[in-house]
CSV table of C-alpha atoms and ligand atoms in Angstrom, one decimal:
chain,number,residue,atom,x,y,z
A,1,MET,CA,-75.6,132.5,94.2
A,2,SER,CA,-75.0,135.0,91.6
A,3,ALA,CA,-75.6,134.3,87.9
A,4,LYS,CA,-72.2,133.7,87.1
A,5,ASP,CA,-72.4,130.2,88.2
A,6,ASP,CA,-75.5,129.3,85.9
A,7,LEU,CA,-73.4,130.4,82.5
A,8,THR,CA,-72.6,127.8,79.8
A,9,ASN,CA,-69.1,127.4,79.0
A,10,GLU,CA,-69.9,128.9,76.1
A,11,GLU,CA,-70.9,132.3,77.5
A,12,LYS,CA,-67.7,131.8,79.8
A,13,LEU,CA,-65.7,131.9,76.9
A,14,GLN,CA,-67.7,134.9,75.5
A,15,ALA,CA,-67.4,136.8,78.4
A,16,LEU,CA,-63.4,135.7,78.9
A,17,PHE,CA,-62.6,136.6,75.1
A,18,THR,CA,-64.7,140.1,75.9
A,19,LEU,CA,-62.8,140.8,78.8
A,20,GLN,CA,-59.4,140.3,76.8
A,21,LYS,CA,-60.8,142.9,74.2
A,22,ILE,CA,-61.2,145.5,77.0
A,23,ASP,CA,-58.1,144.7,78.7
A,24,SER,CA,-56.2,144.7,75.2
A,25,LYS,CA,-57.7,148.3,74.6
A,26,ILE,CA,-56.2,149.5,77.7
A,27,ASP,CA,-52.7,148.0,77.2
A,28,GLU,CA,-52.9,149.6,74.1
A,29,ILE,CA,-53.5,153.0,75.3
A,30,ARG,CA,-51.2,152.7,78.1
A,31,ARG,CA,-48.5,151.5,75.2
A,32,LEU,CA,-49.0,154.7,73.2
A,33,GLN,CA,-48.9,156.9,76.1
A,34,GLY,CA,-45.8,155.2,77.4
A,35,GLU,CA,-44.0,156.2,74.1
A,36,LEU,CA,-44.8,159.6,73.9
A,37,PRO,CA,-43.0,160.7,77.4
A,38,GLU,CA,-40.1,158.8,76.1
A,39,GLU,CA,-40.0,160.7,73.3
A,40,VAL,CA,-40.2,164.5,74.6
A,41,LYS,CA,-37.3,163.2,77.2
A,42,ASP,CA,-35.4,162.1,74.4
A,43,LEU,CA,-36.0,165.1,72.3
A,44,GLU,CA,-35.1,167.3,75.8
A,45,ASP,CA,-31.9,165.4,76.0
A,46,GLU,CA,-31.0,166.6,72.2
A,47,ILE,CA,-31.7,169.8,72.9
A,48,GLU,CA,-29.7,170.3,75.7
A,49,GLY,CA,-26.8,168.6,73.9
A,50,MET,CA,-27.2,170.7,71.0
A,51,ASN,CA,-27.5,174.0,73.4
A,52,THR,CA,-24.1,173.0,74.7
A,53,ARG,CA,-22.6,172.5,71.1
A,54,MET,CA,-23.8,176.1,70.4
A,55,LYS,CA,-22.3,177.3,73.7
A,56,ASN,CA,-19.0,175.7,72.4
A,57,LEU,CA,-19.1,176.8,69.0
A,58,ASN,CA,-19.5,180.5,70.1
A,59,ALA,CA,-16.6,180.0,72.2
A,60,GLU,CA,-14.6,179.0,69.5
A,61,ILE,CA,-15.7,181.8,67.3
A,62,ASP,CA,-14.7,184.5,69.9
A,63,ASP,CA,-11.4,182.9,70.3
A,64,LYS,CA,-11.2,182.9,66.3
A,65,LYS,CA,-12.0,186.3,66.3
A,66,LYS,CA,-9.5,187.2,68.9
A,67,GLN,CA,-6.9,185.3,67.5
A,68,ILE,CA,-7.8,187.4,63.6
A,69,SER,CA,-7.6,190.7,65.4
A,70,ASP,CA,-4.1,189.8,67.5
A,71,LEU,CA,-2.6,189.4,64.3
A,72,GLY,CA,-4.0,192.1,62.6
A,73,ASN,CA,-2.2,194.3,65.4
A,74,LYS,CA,1.1,192.3,64.6
A,75,GLY,CA,0.4,193.1,61.0
A,76,VAL,CA,0.2,197.1,61.9
A,77,GLU,CA,2.9,196.7,64.1
A,78,ALA,CA,5.3,195.2,61.3
A,79,GLN,CA,4.3,197.8,58.9
A,80,GLU,CA,5.3,200.5,61.3
A,81,LEU,CA,8.7,199.0,62.0
A,82,ILE,CA,9.2,198.4,58.7
A,83,ALA,CA,8.3,202.4,58.0
A,84,LYS,CA,10.4,203.2,60.8
A,85,TYR,CA,13.5,201.3,59.4
A,86,GLU,CA,13.3,202.4,55.7
A,87,LYS,CA,13.3,206.0,57.2
A,88,GLN,CA,16.0,205.1,59.5
A,89,GLN,CA,18.4,203.3,56.6
A,90,MET,CA,18.0,206.8,54.6
A,91,ASN,CA,20.1,208.4,57.3
A,92,VAL,CA,22.8,206.0,58.4
A,93,LYS,CA,26.3,206.4,59.2
A,94,ASN,CA,27.9,203.0,58.2
A,95,ASN,CA,27.7,200.2,56.4
A,96,ARG,CA,27.2,198.0,59.7
A,97,GLU,CA,23.9,200.1,60.7
A,98,TYR,CA,22.6,199.5,57.1
A,99,ASP,CA,23.1,195.7,57.2
A,100,ALA,CA,21.6,195.9,60.9
A,101,LEU,CA,18.6,197.5,59.5
A,102,THR,CA,18.2,195.3,56.1
A,103,LYS,CA,18.4,192.5,58.3
A,104,GLU,CA,15.6,194.3,60.8
A,105,LEU,CA,13.5,194.8,57.5
A,106,GLU,CA,13.7,191.3,56.8
A,107,ASN,CA,12.7,190.4,59.8
A,108,GLN,CA,9.7,192.5,59.5
A,109,THR,CA,8.8,191.8,56.4
A,110,LEU,CA,8.6,188.0,57.3
A,111,GLU,CA,6.3,188.7,60.0
A,112,LEU,CA,4.0,190.9,58.1
A,113,GLU,CA,3.8,187.9,55.6
A,114,LEU,CA,3.3,185.4,58.4
A,115,SER,CA,0.9,187.0,60.2
A,116,LYS,CA,-1.2,187.9,56.9
A,117,LYS,CA,-1.0,184.3,56.3
A,118,LYS,CA,-2.2,183.2,59.6
A,119,ALA,CA,-5.1,185.7,59.4
A,120,LYS,CA,-6.1,184.3,56.0
A,121,ASP,CA,-6.2,180.8,57.7
A,122,ALA,CA,-8.1,182.0,60.8
A,123,GLU,CA,-10.7,183.7,58.6
A,124,ARG,CA,-11.1,180.4,56.6
A,125,GLU,CA,-11.5,178.5,59.7
A,126,LEU,CA,-14.1,181.2,61.1
A,127,ALA,CA,-16.3,180.9,58.2
A,128,SER,CA,-16.4,177.2,58.4
A,129,ILE,CA,-17.3,177.3,61.9
A,130,GLU,CA,-20.0,180.0,61.5
A,131,GLU,CA,-21.4,177.7,58.9
A,132,TYR,CA,-21.1,174.5,61.1
A,133,MET,CA,-23.0,176.6,63.7
A,134,GLU,CA,-25.6,178.0,61.4
A,135,GLU,CA,-26.2,174.3,60.5
A,136,THR,CA,-26.3,173.4,63.9
A,137,LYS,CA,-28.9,176.2,65.0
A,138,GLY,CA,-31.3,175.2,62.0
A,139,LYS,CA,-31.6,171.5,63.4
A,140,LEU,CA,-31.7,172.9,67.2
A,141,ASP,CA,-34.6,175.4,65.9
A,142,ALA,CA,-36.3,172.1,64.2
A,143,LEU,CA,-36.1,170.3,67.4
A,144,LYS,CA,-37.6,172.9,69.4
A,145,VAL,CA,-40.4,172.9,67.1
A,146,ASN,CA,-40.9,169.1,67.3
A,147,LEU,CA,-40.5,169.2,71.1
A,148,GLU,CA,-43.2,171.9,71.4
A,149,LEU,CA,-45.4,169.6,69.2
A,150,LYS,CA,-44.9,166.6,70.7
A,151,LYS,CA,-45.7,168.3,74.6
A,152,GLU,CA,-48.6,169.4,73.1
A,153,GLU,CA,-49.5,165.9,71.8
A,154,LEU,CA,-48.8,164.8,74.8
A,155,THR,CA,-51.0,167.1,77.1
A,156,THR,CA,-53.9,166.2,74.9
A,157,ILE,CA,-53.4,162.5,74.5
A,158,THR,CA,-52.9,162.3,78.4
A,159,ALA,CA,-56.3,164.0,79.1
A,160,GLU,CA,-58.3,162.0,76.6
A,161,THR,CA,-56.7,158.8,77.4
A,162,ALA,CA,-57.2,159.3,81.0
A,163,LYS,CA,-60.8,159.7,80.5
A,164,GLU,CA,-60.6,156.4,78.2
A,165,GLU,CA,-58.9,154.2,80.4
A,166,GLN,CA,-61.2,154.8,83.4
A,167,THR,CA,-63.7,154.4,81.2
A,168,LEU,CA,-62.5,151.1,80.1
A,169,LEU,CA,-61.1,149.9,83.6
A,170,LYS,CA,-64.5,150.0,84.7
A,171,LYS,CA,-65.7,147.8,81.9
A,172,SER,CA,-63.1,145.4,82.5
A,173,ALA,CA,-64.1,145.6,86.5
A,174,SER,CA,-67.8,144.7,85.5
A,175,ALA,CA,-67.1,142.3,82.8
A,176,SER,CA,-64.5,140.4,85.0
A,177,LYS,CA,-67.8,140.1,87.8
A,178,LYS,CA,-69.4,137.9,85.1
A,179,ILE,CA,-66.6,135.5,85.4
A,180,GLU,CA,-66.4,133.0,88.0
A,181,GLU,CA,-62.9,134.0,89.8
A,182,ARG,CA,-61.0,130.7,89.6
A,183,LEU,CA,-61.2,131.7,85.7
A,184,VAL,CA,-60.4,135.3,86.2
A,185,THR,CA,-57.2,134.2,88.2
A,186,ALA,CA,-56.0,132.0,85.5
A,187,TYR,CA,-56.7,134.9,83.0
A,188,LYS,CA,-54.8,137.2,84.7
A,189,ARG,CA,-51.9,134.5,85.6
A,190,VAL,CA,-51.6,133.9,81.8
A,191,ARG,CA,-51.7,137.6,80.7
A,192,GLY,CA,-49.2,138.5,83.4
A,193,ASN,CA,-46.9,136.3,81.9
A,194,TYR,CA,-47.0,137.5,78.2
A,195,LYS,CA,-45.6,140.5,77.0
A,196,ASN,CA,-48.6,141.2,74.2
A,197,GLY,CA,-51.0,140.6,77.7
A,198,LEU,CA,-53.1,138.1,76.0
A,199,ALA,CA,-54.7,135.4,77.6
A,200,VAL,CA,-57.9,134.3,75.2
A,201,VAL,CA,-57.1,134.1,71.5
A,202,THR,CA,-58.4,132.5,68.0
A,203,PHE,CA,-56.5,130.3,66.4
A,204,GLU,CA,-55.9,131.1,62.6
A,205,ARG,CA,-54.9,128.8,59.7
A,206,ASN,CA,-54.5,125.6,62.5
A,207,SER,CA,-52.1,128.0,64.6
A,208,CYS,CA,-52.8,129.4,68.1
A,209,GLY,CA,-53.1,133.3,67.7
A,210,GLY,CA,-51.0,134.0,70.7
A,211,CYS,CA,-47.8,131.7,70.2
A,212,TYR,CA,-48.0,130.6,66.5
A,213,GLY,CA,-48.0,126.7,67.9
A,214,LYS,CA,-49.7,124.0,65.9
A,215,ILE,CA,-53.3,123.0,67.2
A,216,PRO,CA,-54.6,119.7,66.2
A,217,PRO,CA,-57.7,119.2,64.2
A,218,GLN,CA,-59.4,117.6,67.0
A,219,ARG,CA,-58.4,120.3,69.1
A,220,GLN,CA,-59.9,122.8,67.1
A,221,LEU,CA,-63.1,120.9,66.7
A,222,GLU,CA,-63.4,121.2,70.5
A,223,VAL,CA,-62.7,124.8,70.8
A,224,ARG,CA,-65.4,125.0,68.0
A,225,GLN,CA,-67.9,123.0,70.1
A,226,ARG,CA,-67.6,125.8,72.8
A,227,LYS,CA,-68.2,123.2,75.4
A,228,LYS,CA,-65.4,123.4,77.4
A,229,ILE,CA,-62.7,125.7,78.2
A,230,ILE,CA,-59.9,124.6,76.0
A,231,VAL,CA,-56.2,126.1,76.7
A,232,CYS,CA,-53.2,125.7,74.0
A,233,GLU,CA,-50.9,123.0,75.0
A,234,HIS,CA,-47.9,124.9,73.8
A,235,CYS,CA,-48.5,128.5,76.0
A,236,GLY,CA,-51.7,127.8,78.4
A,237,ARG,CA,-53.7,130.8,76.3
A,238,ILE,CA,-57.4,130.0,76.4
A,239,LEU,CA,-58.5,129.2,72.8
A,240,VAL,CA,-61.7,130.7,71.6
A,241,ASP,CA,-63.7,130.0,68.2
A,242,PRO,CA,-62.7,132.4,65.7
A,243,GLU,CA,-66.5,132.9,65.0
A,244,ILE,CA,-67.6,133.3,68.9
A,245,GLU,CA,-69.5,136.6,69.0
A,246,THR,CA,-68.7,139.0,71.7
A,247,SER,CA,-71.2,141.0,73.3
A,248,ARG,CA,-70.3,144.2,71.9
A,249,LYS,CA,-72.2,146.5,74.1
A,250,GLU,CA,-69.2,145.2,76.5
A,251,LEU,CA,-66.9,147.2,74.0
A,252,ASP,CA,-68.5,150.2,72.5
A,253,ALA,CA,-69.1,153.3,74.6
B,1,ZN,ZN1,-50.5,129.1,72.0
């Protein structure tokens, strides 16, 4: 039989605690890795949205410019008509003709004023769209810079952590081998049950380090004696003495 069957309960607890620390490190690496791709994806989505907004703003600006140019043409037309009617008025043959031209002149003067006013409004709108577009462009540029940084970070971290994760996974496997299967299975089951992946915990101020449930003094004493494998009655996690020594060589590279 292998050496693991000869382990004292204290050694088993130590081994379990070591395993937990290695596995928690793996969890942490995966968590960190897990967030970064999300952040990159979010930034890419945001940039895509902003690009669409920029495109729409550009179209709006083109529309406004076209509108302003049309209004300018209208104004010029009205001015030309006014000049023409004024000239004609000097050569009228009767009052009726004179009055008709006066009416036309009034119309064109109104037309001219109206196009001037509309052009002014459109200019103001154009300026405000352009200002907003500048603002959007500034934000977009900042997002693009941020995205590049995050992408670089992701590449570096992925390369670094892949190596670290491999090393830790080997350590975890070799640490598991030292513990009897029954315990490893129980450990894995409890670990899988909790989001924080904790199956082996110490206690602090009379509370379980996993669920913060109260641990009665008698139970604490038993845990401190390290003679039995004791689980928290609230959450089922294995409790270890906070003073228990973890074999550091398992953790350190
Ligand atoms: Zn608990």
